[in-house]
Amino acid sequence: MFNSSVFSVPGTVIDPESKIVFVSDLFAEDYTGGAELTSQALIDSSPLRVQRIRSRDLNLELMEKLHDRFWIFGNFSQMKLDLIPTIVANLSYSILEYDYKYCKYRSPQKHEHAENSPCDCHSQMHGKIISTFFYGAKHLWWMSERQMEHYHKLFPFLEEKRNTVLSSVFDDKFFLALKLLRTRYCTEEKVESRKKWLVLGSESWVKGYQNALEHVKAHMLDYEVVRNVPYDQMLEKLAQSAGLVYLPSGWDTCPRLVIEAKLLGCKLVINDNVQHATEEWFDTDDMLTTESYLFAAREQFWNGIKSAMEYKPTISGYTTTKDCIQSKYPWRDSINSMLGFCDEVVVVDGGSKDGTLEELQKWSETEPKLKVHLVERDWSHPRFAVFDGAQKAEARKLCTSQFLWQMDADEVVDSQDFEKIVHLCRNFPKEADLISLPVVEFWGGPSKARMDINPWKWRLSRNLPHITH
């Protein structure tokens, strides 16, 4: 265990080797619920070291100390919502949505039941804050197709994000238990002898305990109500039962109990609120299809997380030239430095007569990232000075990348800053489109730098049409 010196925040011991921060209201050791078991299966299968934080413990100090990690938010109802703007602006994260947290009851049906009116949380401040949180994520992970479609109907802009339906997730221990329980209880003869039906005795309104109870009584089924049964014992009960009656009162996105029951040979009495029931991987008699889908979920999730972590934005550098050889500008070094971190470098030449244009064109024949364009102007015009901005605007319009880096032909980026620029683009402030950066300004040579002012220049921006020169 790490000590509590520099890496300690009250209530949380920080793992300095972690690469992932997983935030949740509860973890599996706190409560053996479906969401917690899915989260734990993902954490256990992570190829990267995971720091766990309970949502109630999250604060600005923790976010500052762990800002360079990739964050995953599972259930976060205990998190202070006033942290969301800071999260959106400063963290790289994905969200694993288990229910409907845009609703203050986490269920639109429960909302209607409690307040005797349809849920309107999506149009209220709570829903707007949650949708903003979702929009800031690198990747949205859902439990069912219907859940995702409902979110997209209320918040169409979320369709712009990377969306994946994951479903419930199971660990290796479950698949081993499944194999052993089938061997022990699921022979054809033993399945035929099963008589008892199971009913989940949950106190949660959404889980529909009363609905299930009324069904088994009305159909005079031999039943057992199960409450607070350890997980391995619950699987064993399912493996010896005729079926499961599960009739939730509200949308249940992907109840793992239903999946477990099916995989263990139980008959199912479920309703339309079991949202994954009609999905292709589940609505089949081929158990291999269902198992294969579930087994692949962990790898699919972590491949998505690694893809988000390794995201590298594209960058175009652009500059302008005009008789740079004659002016003795370090234009070759300038362009070469941009080639060190840019995916393309666009150069607009204003009609050089000293060989600059020809050298640029020859260079572009061997350097595919270098794009040279000729835009001639009347440089004898009385207002020729405005052409400088016009040339830069032309170069900018020709850029194709996500981020644009502007530089003059007498400026050079030090090679030690190449990766810093890429990192800056990867973590570009979400509320900004354009940023200025400091400049070291040399006078006459590298031995003399200007110190009377601290110069900055508008340098890096998103590739948006309303930004120009």
Tab-separated table of C-alpha atoms in Angstrom:
chain	number	residue	atom	x	y	z
A	1	MET	CA	0.000	0.000	0.000
A	2	PHE	CA	1.259	3.464	-0.820
A	3	ASN	CA	1.899	5.849	2.011
A	4	SER	CA	-0.195	8.948	2.594
A	5	SER	CA	2.402	11.601	1.912
A	6	VAL	CA	2.294	13.571	-1.323
A	7	PHE	CA	-0.184	11.143	-2.864
A	8	SER	CA	-2.798	11.366	-0.143
A	9	VAL	CA	-6.093	13.210	-0.228
A	10	PRO	CA	-8.303	12.925	2.862
A	11	GLY	CA	-10.484	9.823	2.456
A	12	THR	CA	-8.631	8.550	-0.608
A	13	VAL	CA	-5.161	7.071	-1.069
A	14	ILE	CA	-3.896	7.870	-4.548
A	15	ASP	CA	-2.123	5.219	-6.580
A	16	PRO	CA	0.648	7.091	-8.448
A	17	GLU	CA	0.940	4.227	-10.973
A	18	SER	CA	-2.724	4.316	-12.014
A	19	LYS	CA	-3.716	5.163	-15.574
A	20	ILE	CA	-7.491	4.900	-15.139
A	21	VAL	CA	-9.785	6.479	-12.550
A	22	PHE	CA	-13.103	4.653	-12.106
A	23	VAL	CA	-15.782	6.648	-10.274
A	24	SER	CA	-18.882	4.954	-8.871
A	25	ASP	CA	-21.391	5.429	-6.061
A	26	LEU	CA	-20.631	1.917	-4.792
A	27	PHE	CA	-18.319	-0.934	-5.668
A	28	ALA	CA	-18.913	-4.683	-5.450
A	29	GLU	CA	-17.656	-4.937	-1.864
A	30	ASP	CA	-20.212	-2.292	-0.835
A	31	TYR	CA	-23.245	-3.766	-2.595
A	32	THR	CA	-23.703	-6.777	-4.879
A	33	GLY	CA	-25.934	-5.132	-7.464
A	34	GLY	CA	-25.981	-5.547	-11.222
A	35	ALA	CA	-24.185	-2.276	-11.925
A	36	GLU	CA	-21.554	-2.975	-9.287
A	37	LEU	CA	-20.881	-6.486	-10.641
A	38	THR	CA	-20.534	-5.121	-14.177
A	39	SER	CA	-18.167	-2.391	-12.989
A	40	GLN	CA	-16.085	-4.918	-11.054
A	41	ALA	CA	-15.875	-7.272	-14.045
A	42	LEU	CA	-14.542	-4.378	-16.110
A	43	ILE	CA	-12.077	-3.246	-13.442
A	44	ASP	CA	-10.753	-6.781	-12.963
A	45	SER	CA	-10.189	-7.187	-16.702
A	46	SER	CA	-8.501	-3.813	-17.199
A	47	PRO	CA	-5.143	-3.958	-19.009
A	48	LEU	CA	-4.245	-0.735	-17.200
A	49	ARG	CA	-3.934	0.052	-13.521
A	50	VAL	CA	-7.197	1.399	-12.067
A	51	GLN	CA	-7.729	3.896	-9.240
A	52	ARG	CA	-11.217	3.556	-7.741
A	53	ILE	CA	-12.999	6.564	-6.236
A	54	ARG	CA	-16.449	6.608	-4.680
A	55	SER	CA	-18.463	9.433	-6.163
A	56	ARG	CA	-19.228	10.986	-2.780
A	57	ASP	CA	-15.476	11.433	-2.198
A	58	LEU	CA	-14.756	13.200	-5.475
A	59	ASN	CA	-13.523	16.775	-5.096
A	60	LEU	CA	-11.454	19.397	-6.895
A	61	GLU	CA	-8.243	18.368	-5.158
A	62	LEU	CA	-8.578	14.778	-6.372
A	63	MET	CA	-9.348	15.917	-9.895
A	64	GLU	CA	-6.301	18.176	-9.899
A	65	LYS	CA	-3.985	15.416	-8.671
A	66	LEU	CA	-5.385	12.890	-11.152
A	67	HIS	CA	-6.101	15.191	-14.087
A	68	ASP	CA	-3.661	13.352	-16.371
A	69	ARG	CA	-5.486	10.003	-15.976
A	70	PHE	CA	-8.358	8.790	-18.095
A	71	TRP	CA	-11.610	8.766	-16.121
A	72	ILE	CA	-14.587	6.416	-16.298
A	73	PHE	CA	-17.840	7.453	-14.611
A	74	GLY	CA	-20.283	4.692	-13.732
A	75	ASN	CA	-23.111	5.467	-11.316
A	76	PHE	CA	-22.508	8.965	-9.958
A	77	SER	CA	-25.729	9.972	-8.181
A	78	GLN	CA	-23.760	10.787	-5.000
A	79	MET	CA	-21.361	13.092	-6.832
A	80	LYS	CA	-21.718	16.837	-6.358
A	81	LEU	CA	-23.205	18.121	-9.593
A	82	ASP	CA	-21.363	21.435	-9.267
A	83	LEU	CA	-18.192	19.478	-10.131
A	84	ILE	CA	-19.485	18.726	-13.631
A	85	PRO	CA	-18.310	21.981	-15.319
A	86	THR	CA	-14.782	21.364	-14.014
A	87	ILE	CA	-14.887	17.738	-15.172
A	88	VAL	CA	-16.081	18.691	-18.642
A	89	ALA	CA	-13.464	21.423	-19.010
A	90	ASN	CA	-10.448	19.575	-17.643
A	91	LEU	CA	-10.741	15.784	-17.740
A	92	SER	CA	-10.698	13.148	-20.457
A	93	TYR	CA	-13.430	10.678	-19.603
A	94	SER	CA	-16.044	8.177	-20.727
A	95	ILE	CA	-19.439	7.459	-19.155
A	96	LEU	CA	-20.944	4.048	-18.486
A	97	GLU	CA	-24.667	4.727	-18.135
A	98	TYR	CA	-26.600	2.097	-16.216
A	99	ASP	CA	-30.019	3.759	-15.955
A	100	TYR	CA	-31.465	7.222	-16.693
A	101	LYS	CA	-29.541	9.757	-14.653
A	102	TYR	CA	-30.913	12.725	-16.561
A	103	CYS	CA	-34.052	12.018	-14.477
A	104	LYS	CA	-33.811	13.001	-10.835
A	105	TYR	CA	-35.388	9.626	-9.961
A	106	ARG	CA	-33.084	7.801	-12.412
A	107	SER	CA	-36.242	6.378	-13.982
A	108	PRO	CA	-38.855	8.321	-15.978
A	109	GLN	CA	-41.539	5.806	-14.911
A	110	LYS	CA	-40.655	6.159	-11.234
A	111	HIS	CA	-40.767	9.942	-11.690
A	112	GLU	CA	-44.311	9.707	-13.056
A	113	HIS	CA	-45.328	7.292	-10.288
A	114	ALA	CA	-43.901	9.542	-7.548
A	115	GLU	CA	-45.150	12.899	-8.829
A	116	ASN	CA	-48.227	11.817	-10.780
A	117	SER	CA	-46.999	13.622	-13.873
A	118	PRO	CA	-44.749	12.671	-16.829
A	119	CYS	CA	-41.009	13.101	-16.389
A	120	ASP	CA	-39.818	16.451	-17.747
A	121	CYS	CA	-36.308	16.323	-16.266
A	122	HIS	CA	-34.710	16.515	-19.710
A	123	SER	CA	-35.964	20.098	-20.054
A	124	GLN	CA	-35.094	21.084	-16.486
A	125	MET	CA	-31.726	22.187	-15.118
A	126	HIS	CA	-30.881	18.725	-13.759
A	127	GLY	CA	-31.340	17.061	-17.134
A	128	LYS	CA	-29.449	19.810	-18.940
A	129	ILE	CA	-26.469	19.487	-16.595
A	130	ILE	CA	-26.386	15.701	-17.043
A	131	SER	CA	-26.656	15.984	-20.844
A	132	THR	CA	-23.754	18.465	-20.823
A	133	PHE	CA	-21.735	15.966	-18.787
A	134	PHE	CA	-22.538	13.258	-21.341
A	135	TYR	CA	-21.672	15.496	-24.273
A	136	GLY	CA	-18.230	16.188	-22.824
A	137	ALA	CA	-17.376	12.466	-22.745
A	138	LYS	CA	-15.037	10.827	-25.244
A	139	HIS	CA	-17.244	7.746	-25.410
A	140	LEU	CA	-20.730	6.865	-24.144
A	141	TRP	CA	-21.408	3.267	-23.121
A	142	TRP	CA	-24.995	2.062	-22.799
A	143	MET	CA	-26.720	-0.974	-21.312
A	144	SER	CA	-29.329	-1.441	-24.053
A	145	GLU	CA	-30.252	-0.196	-27.499
A	146	ARG	CA	-33.568	1.166	-26.267
A	147	GLN	CA	-31.842	3.094	-23.487
A	148	MET	CA	-29.464	4.707	-25.978
A	149	GLU	CA	-32.291	5.502	-28.410
A	150	HIS	CA	-34.292	7.181	-25.641
A	151	TYR	CA	-31.346	9.389	-24.711
A	152	HIS	CA	-30.801	10.290	-28.354
A	153	LYS	CA	-34.458	11.205	-28.738
A	154	LEU	CA	-34.285	13.618	-25.792
A	155	PHE	CA	-30.754	14.865	-26.483
A	156	PRO	CA	-30.126	14.478	-30.255
A	157	PHE	CA	-26.661	16.061	-29.984
A	158	LEU	CA	-25.440	12.955	-28.144
A	159	GLU	CA	-25.617	11.088	-31.462
A	160	GLU	CA	-22.515	13.076	-32.454
A	161	LYS	CA	-20.532	11.253	-29.777
A	162	ARG	CA	-19.038	7.798	-29.998
A	163	ASN	CA	-21.825	5.531	-28.700
A	164	THR	CA	-21.607	1.814	-27.923
A	165	VAL	CA	-24.205	-0.545	-26.453
A	166	LEU	CA	-22.212	-2.714	-24.057
A	167	SER	CA	-24.882	-4.588	-22.009
A	168	SER	CA	-24.141	-6.199	-18.654
A	169	VAL	CA	-20.614	-7.555	-18.214
A	170	PHE	CA	-19.535	-10.818	-16.567
A	171	ASP	CA	-16.175	-11.988	-15.264
A	172	ASP	CA	-14.276	-15.239	-15.794
A	173	LYS	CA	-15.493	-16.575	-12.460
A	174	PHE	CA	-19.080	-16.347	-13.717
A	175	PHE	CA	-18.353	-18.220	-16.938
A	176	LEU	CA	-16.616	-20.958	-14.956
A	177	ALA	CA	-19.542	-21.165	-12.510
A	178	LEU	CA	-21.935	-21.296	-15.471
A	179	LYS	CA	-20.096	-24.309	-16.875
A	180	LEU	CA	-20.051	-26.151	-13.533
A	181	LEU	CA	-23.713	-25.413	-12.748
A	182	ARG	CA	-24.827	-26.610	-16.163
A	183	THR	CA	-22.913	-29.836	-15.708
A	184	ARG	CA	-24.490	-30.371	-12.295
A	185	TYR	CA	-28.071	-29.234	-12.831
A	186	CYS	CA	-28.839	-28.654	-16.493
A	187	THR	CA	-29.084	-32.130	-17.956
A	188	GLU	CA	-32.324	-32.657	-19.852
A	189	GLU	CA	-33.684	-34.908	-17.110
A	190	LYS	CA	-32.923	-32.454	-14.310
A	191	VAL	CA	-34.325	-29.474	-16.207
A	192	GLU	CA	-37.623	-31.329	-16.612
A	193	SER	CA	-37.767	-31.963	-12.867
A	194	ARG	CA	-37.504	-28.308	-11.917
A	195	LYS	CA	-40.756	-26.992	-10.441
A	196	LYS	CA	-40.036	-23.876	-8.383
A	197	TRP	CA	-40.144	-20.353	-9.824
A	198	LEU	CA	-38.055	-17.507	-8.450
A	199	VAL	CA	-39.252	-13.997	-7.640
A	200	LEU	CA	-36.790	-11.239	-6.741
A	201	GLY	CA	-37.850	-9.664	-3.457
A	202	SER	CA	-36.333	-6.287	-4.170
A	203	GLU	CA	-37.396	-3.161	-2.299
A	204	SER	CA	-36.766	-1.079	-5.408
A	205	TRP	CA	-40.009	0.100	-7.011
A	206	VAL	CA	-38.525	-0.286	-10.471
A	207	LYS	CA	-37.783	-4.012	-9.954
A	208	GLY	CA	-41.517	-4.803	-9.765
A	209	TYR	CA	-41.651	-7.264	-6.876
A	210	GLN	CA	-45.421	-6.836	-6.403
A	211	ASN	CA	-46.039	-7.392	-10.120
A	212	ALA	CA	-44.135	-10.691	-10.027
A	213	LEU	CA	-45.848	-11.777	-6.817
A	214	GLU	CA	-49.302	-11.177	-8.296
A	215	HIS	CA	-48.323	-13.180	-11.393
A	216	VAL	CA	-47.132	-16.308	-9.564
A	217	LYS	CA	-50.181	-16.261	-7.296
A	218	ALA	CA	-52.607	-15.736	-10.187
A	219	HIS	CA	-51.043	-18.642	-12.114
A	220	MET	CA	-50.736	-20.802	-8.966
A	221	LEU	CA	-47.032	-21.355	-9.484
A	222	ASP	CA	-44.780	-22.941	-6.891
A	223	TYR	CA	-42.504	-20.016	-6.104
A	224	GLU	CA	-39.781	-18.746	-3.814
A	225	VAL	CA	-39.037	-15.105	-3.028
A	226	VAL	CA	-35.294	-14.475	-2.842
A	227	ARG	CA	-33.787	-11.589	-0.911
A	228	ASN	CA	-30.210	-10.737	0.038
A	229	VAL	CA	-28.873	-14.055	-1.215
A	230	PRO	CA	-25.089	-14.186	-1.831
A	231	TYR	CA	-24.294	-14.091	-5.507
A	232	ASP	CA	-22.957	-17.642	-5.880
A	233	GLN	CA	-25.977	-19.020	-4.020
A	234	MET	CA	-28.302	-17.042	-6.266
A	235	LEU	CA	-26.738	-18.642	-9.341
A	236	GLU	CA	-27.194	-22.072	-7.787
A	237	LYS	CA	-30.857	-21.340	-7.062
A	238	LEU	CA	-31.387	-20.257	-10.672
A	239	ALA	CA	-29.744	-23.456	-11.897
A	240	GLN	CA	-32.319	-25.514	-9.942
A	241	SER	CA	-35.430	-23.451	-10.742
A	242	ALA	CA	-38.078	-23.866	-13.381
A	243	GLY	CA	-38.059	-20.210	-14.215
A	244	LEU	CA	-37.839	-16.561	-13.218
A	245	VAL	CA	-40.728	-14.118	-13.001
A	246	TYR	CA	-39.370	-10.602	-13.404
A	247	LEU	CA	-41.840	-7.832	-14.239
A	248	PRO	CA	-40.203	-4.448	-13.566
A	249	SER	CA	-42.484	-1.442	-13.099
A	250	GLY	CA	-40.105	0.838	-14.992
A	251	TRP	CA	-37.438	0.505	-17.639
A	252	ASP	CA	-34.645	-1.826	-16.557
A	253	THR	CA	-31.893	-1.345	-19.084
A	254	CYS	CA	-30.152	-4.736	-18.955
A	255	PRO	CA	-30.948	-6.743	-15.806
A	256	ARG	CA	-28.220	-9.348	-15.425
A	257	LEU	CA	-30.536	-11.588	-13.359
A	258	VAL	CA	-32.587	-12.201	-16.505
A	259	ILE	CA	-29.434	-13.039	-18.475
A	260	GLU	CA	-28.188	-15.397	-15.778
A	261	ALA	CA	-31.562	-17.136	-15.596
A	262	LYS	CA	-31.664	-17.726	-19.335
A	263	LEU	CA	-28.098	-19.035	-19.478
A	264	LEU	CA	-28.953	-21.491	-16.669
A	265	GLY	CA	-31.959	-22.921	-18.487
A	266	CYS	CA	-34.760	-21.071	-16.700
A	267	LYS	CA	-38.021	-20.183	-18.376
A	268	LEU	CA	-38.644	-16.452	-18.353
A	269	VAL	CA	-41.744	-14.441	-17.607
A	270	ILE	CA	-40.698	-10.860	-18.332
A	271	ASN	CA	-42.341	-7.713	-19.659
A	272	ASP	CA	-41.480	-4.952	-22.092
A	273	ASN	CA	-39.592	-3.012	-19.425
A	274	VAL	CA	-36.725	-5.515	-19.696
A	275	GLN	CA	-35.064	-3.393	-22.332
A	276	HIS	CA	-32.462	-5.776	-23.734
A	277	ALA	CA	-34.943	-8.621	-24.273
A	278	THR	CA	-35.398	-8.112	-28.021
A	279	GLU	CA	-31.739	-7.575	-28.866
A	280	GLU	CA	-30.280	-10.119	-31.257
A	281	TRP	CA	-27.648	-11.494	-28.898
A	282	PHE	CA	-30.298	-12.294	-26.259
A	283	ASP	CA	-33.413	-13.094	-28.290
A	284	THR	CA	-32.099	-16.439	-29.513
A	285	ASP	CA	-32.134	-20.095	-28.518
A	286	ASP	CA	-28.447	-20.380	-29.377
A	287	MET	CA	-26.734	-19.972	-26.014
A	288	LEU	CA	-23.322	-19.885	-27.705
A	289	THR	CA	-24.338	-16.638	-29.431
A	290	THR	CA	-25.378	-15.101	-26.111
A	291	GLU	CA	-22.267	-16.289	-24.283
A	292	SER	CA	-19.912	-15.171	-27.039
A	293	TYR	CA	-21.446	-11.699	-27.039
A	294	LEU	CA	-21.140	-11.393	-23.269
A	295	PHE	CA	-17.615	-12.820	-23.162
A	296	ALA	CA	-16.391	-10.268	-25.716
A	297	ALA	CA	-17.842	-7.273	-23.844
A	298	ARG	CA	-14.808	-6.698	-21.605
A	299	GLU	CA	-12.343	-6.614	-24.487
A	300	GLN	CA	-14.680	-4.383	-26.503
A	301	PHE	CA	-14.899	-1.927	-23.612
A	302	TRP	CA	-11.171	-1.683	-22.972
A	303	ASN	CA	-10.360	-1.436	-26.672
A	304	GLY	CA	-12.706	1.556	-26.754
A	305	ILE	CA	-11.118	3.109	-23.677
A	306	LYS	CA	-7.592	2.631	-25.045
A	307	SER	CA	-8.685	4.161	-28.351
A	308	ALA	CA	-9.988	7.235	-26.509
A	309	MET	CA	-6.789	7.473	-24.468
A	310	GLU	CA	-4.564	7.173	-27.535
A	311	TYR	CA	-6.572	9.686	-29.531
A	312	LYS	CA	-4.231	11.942	-31.465
A	313	PRO	CA	-5.842	14.959	-33.110
A	314	THR	CA	-4.699	15.978	-36.576
A	315	ILE	CA	-2.768	19.248	-36.877
A	316	SER	CA	-2.151	21.490	-39.879
A	317	GLY	CA	0.643	24.030	-39.736
A	318	TYR	CA	0.439	26.991	-42.063
A	319	THR	CA	2.658	29.890	-43.026
A	320	THR	CA	3.295	32.371	-45.834
A	321	THR	CA	6.433	33.172	-47.795
A	322	LYS	CA	7.664	35.991	-50.041
A	323	ASP	CA	11.319	36.304	-51.108
A	324	CYS	CA	12.530	34.595	-47.929
A	325	ILE	CA	15.981	33.808	-49.354
A	326	GLN	CA	16.579	37.469	-50.082
A	327	SER	CA	15.297	38.481	-46.642
A	328	LYS	CA	17.483	35.846	-44.956
A	329	TYR	CA	14.561	34.410	-42.986
A	330	PRO	CA	15.053	30.966	-41.359
A	331	TRP	CA	12.121	29.750	-43.445
A	332	ARG	CA	13.534	26.257	-44.064
A	333	ASP	CA	14.006	25.695	-40.326
A	334	SER	CA	10.569	27.173	-39.701
A	335	ILE	CA	8.771	24.799	-42.075
A	336	ASN	CA	10.906	21.831	-41.048
A	337	SER	CA	9.991	22.374	-37.394
A	338	MET	CA	6.265	22.304	-38.243
A	339	LEU	CA	6.798	19.085	-40.196
A	340	GLY	CA	8.020	17.607	-36.914
A	341	PHE	CA	4.565	17.690	-35.280
A	342	CYS	CA	2.038	18.507	-38.027
A	343	ASP	CA	0.141	16.118	-40.274
A	344	GLU	CA	0.404	18.672	-43.055
A	345	VAL	CA	2.113	22.025	-43.570
A	346	VAL	CA	0.448	24.505	-45.924
A	347	VAL	CA	2.607	27.248	-47.410
A	348	VAL	CA	1.156	30.088	-49.464
A	349	ASP	CA	3.818	31.932	-51.439
A	350	GLY	CA	3.072	35.479	-52.567
A	351	GLY	CA	5.075	35.256	-55.774
A	352	SER	CA	8.724	35.040	-54.715
A	353	LYS	CA	11.299	36.097	-57.337
A	354	ASP	CA	14.440	35.007	-55.462
A	355	GLY	CA	14.089	31.207	-55.798
A	356	THR	CA	12.057	30.658	-52.618
A	357	LEU	CA	9.011	29.398	-54.547
A	358	GLU	CA	11.039	27.026	-56.726
A	359	GLU	CA	12.827	25.564	-53.715
A	360	LEU	CA	9.512	25.085	-51.916
A	361	GLN	CA	8.012	23.309	-54.931
A	362	LYS	CA	11.021	21.014	-55.242
A	363	TRP	CA	10.867	20.270	-51.496
A	364	SER	CA	7.172	19.357	-51.740
A	365	GLU	CA	7.973	16.697	-54.371
A	366	THR	CA	9.855	14.659	-51.735
A	367	GLU	CA	7.864	15.685	-48.637
A	368	PRO	CA	4.209	14.576	-48.949
A	369	LYS	CA	3.124	16.590	-45.889
A	370	LEU	CA	4.246	19.865	-47.493
A	371	LYS	CA	1.542	21.590	-49.583
A	372	VAL	CA	2.721	24.641	-51.539
A	373	HIS	CA	0.334	27.134	-53.167
A	374	LEU	CA	0.986	30.305	-55.171
A	375	VAL	CA	-1.225	33.344	-54.488
A	376	GLU	CA	0.228	36.420	-56.206
A	377	ARG	CA	-0.757	39.955	-55.307
A	378	ASP	CA	0.165	43.475	-56.337
A	379	TRP	CA	2.773	44.128	-53.693
A	380	SER	CA	3.285	47.677	-55.034
A	381	HIS	CA	-0.254	48.578	-53.960
A	382	PRO	CA	-0.351	51.464	-51.404
A	383	ARG	CA	-2.175	49.198	-48.938
A	384	PHE	CA	0.007	46.150	-49.480
A	385	ALA	CA	0.353	45.719	-45.695
A	386	VAL	CA	-3.160	44.256	-45.432
A	387	PHE	CA	-2.101	41.476	-47.807
A	388	ASP	CA	-0.160	39.831	-44.991
A	389	GLY	CA	-3.391	38.905	-43.211
A	390	ALA	CA	-5.081	38.012	-46.495
A	391	GLN	CA	-2.273	35.569	-47.367
A	392	LYS	CA	-2.525	33.930	-43.955
A	393	ALA	CA	-6.288	33.654	-44.391
A	394	GLU	CA	-5.732	31.902	-47.739
A	395	ALA	CA	-3.306	29.452	-46.149
A	396	ARG	CA	-5.704	28.775	-43.302
A	397	LYS	CA	-8.589	27.999	-45.664
A	398	LEU	CA	-6.465	25.328	-47.367
A	399	CYS	CA	-5.828	23.412	-44.123
A	400	THR	CA	-7.716	20.149	-43.582
A	401	SER	CA	-6.853	19.072	-40.012
A	402	GLN	CA	-8.790	19.413	-36.738
A	403	PHE	CA	-6.339	21.919	-35.240
A	404	LEU	CA	-4.374	24.672	-36.941
A	405	TRP	CA	-0.957	26.009	-35.964
A	406	GLN	CA	0.021	29.378	-37.443
A	407	MET	CA	3.623	30.482	-37.760
A	408	ASP	CA	5.566	33.169	-39.601
A	409	ALA	CA	8.534	32.258	-41.782
A	410	ASP	CA	10.981	33.726	-39.262
A	411	GLU	CA	9.729	31.588	-36.354
A	412	VAL	CA	10.917	28.137	-35.302
A	413	VAL	CA	9.500	25.573	-32.821
A	414	ASP	CA	12.088	23.821	-30.667
A	415	SER	CA	11.980	20.039	-31.144
A	416	GLN	CA	11.489	19.478	-27.399
A	417	ASP	CA	8.111	21.201	-27.732
A	418	PHE	CA	6.711	18.974	-30.498
A	419	GLU	CA	5.072	16.484	-28.126
A	420	LYS	CA	3.836	19.326	-25.906
A	421	ILE	CA	1.889	20.779	-28.832
A	422	VAL	CA	0.313	17.407	-29.633
A	423	HIS	CA	-0.577	17.003	-25.949
A	424	LEU	CA	-2.081	20.493	-25.916
A	425	CYS	CA	-4.317	19.629	-28.882
A	426	ARG	CA	-5.352	16.356	-27.264
A	427	ASN	CA	-6.345	18.263	-24.122
A	428	PHE	CA	-7.484	21.472	-25.789
A	429	PRO	CA	-9.743	23.536	-23.487
A	430	LYS	CA	-13.292	22.492	-24.349
A	431	GLU	CA	-14.678	25.987	-23.865
A	432	ALA	CA	-12.076	27.603	-26.162
A	433	ASP	CA	-11.606	27.729	-29.933
A	434	LEU	CA	-8.387	29.757	-30.035
A	435	ILE	CA	-5.437	30.143	-27.659
A	436	SER	CA	-2.354	32.322	-27.524
A	437	LEU	CA	1.075	31.037	-26.527
A	438	PRO	CA	4.283	32.734	-25.383
A	439	VAL	CA	7.109	33.599	-27.763
A	440	VAL	CA	10.849	33.996	-27.134
A	441	GLU	CA	11.779	36.884	-29.418
A	442	PHE	CA	15.408	37.097	-30.500
A	443	TRP	CA	16.919	40.362	-31.745
A	444	GLY	CA	19.619	39.990	-34.338
A	445	GLY	CA	20.684	36.511	-33.217
A	446	PRO	CA	20.266	33.791	-30.571
A	447	SER	CA	22.438	35.652	-28.071
A	448	LYS	CA	19.976	38.506	-27.528
A	449	ALA	CA	16.320	38.055	-26.481
A	450	ARG	CA	13.762	40.794	-25.940
A	451	MET	CA	12.946	41.214	-22.244
A	452	ASP	CA	11.085	44.530	-22.090
A	453	ILE	CA	7.810	42.716	-22.817
A	454	ASN	CA	6.593	39.138	-22.633
A	455	PRO	CA	5.256	38.571	-26.162
A	456	TRP	CA	2.360	36.205	-26.884
A	457	LYS	CA	0.744	35.299	-30.205
A	458	TRP	CA	-2.555	33.766	-31.250
A	459	ARG	CA	-1.074	30.462	-32.269
A	460	LEU	CA	-3.308	27.402	-32.032
A	461	SER	CA	-6.975	27.044	-32.896
A	462	ARG	CA	-9.706	24.702	-33.934
A	463	ASN	CA	-10.348	24.483	-37.656
A	464	LEU	CA	-13.548	26.545	-37.688
A	465	PRO	CA	-14.738	28.758	-40.534
A	466	HIS	CA	-15.389	31.820	-38.353
A	467	ILE	CA	-11.704	32.054	-37.319
A	468	THR	CA	-9.538	33.897	-39.849
A	469	HIS	CA	-6.908	36.620	-40.197
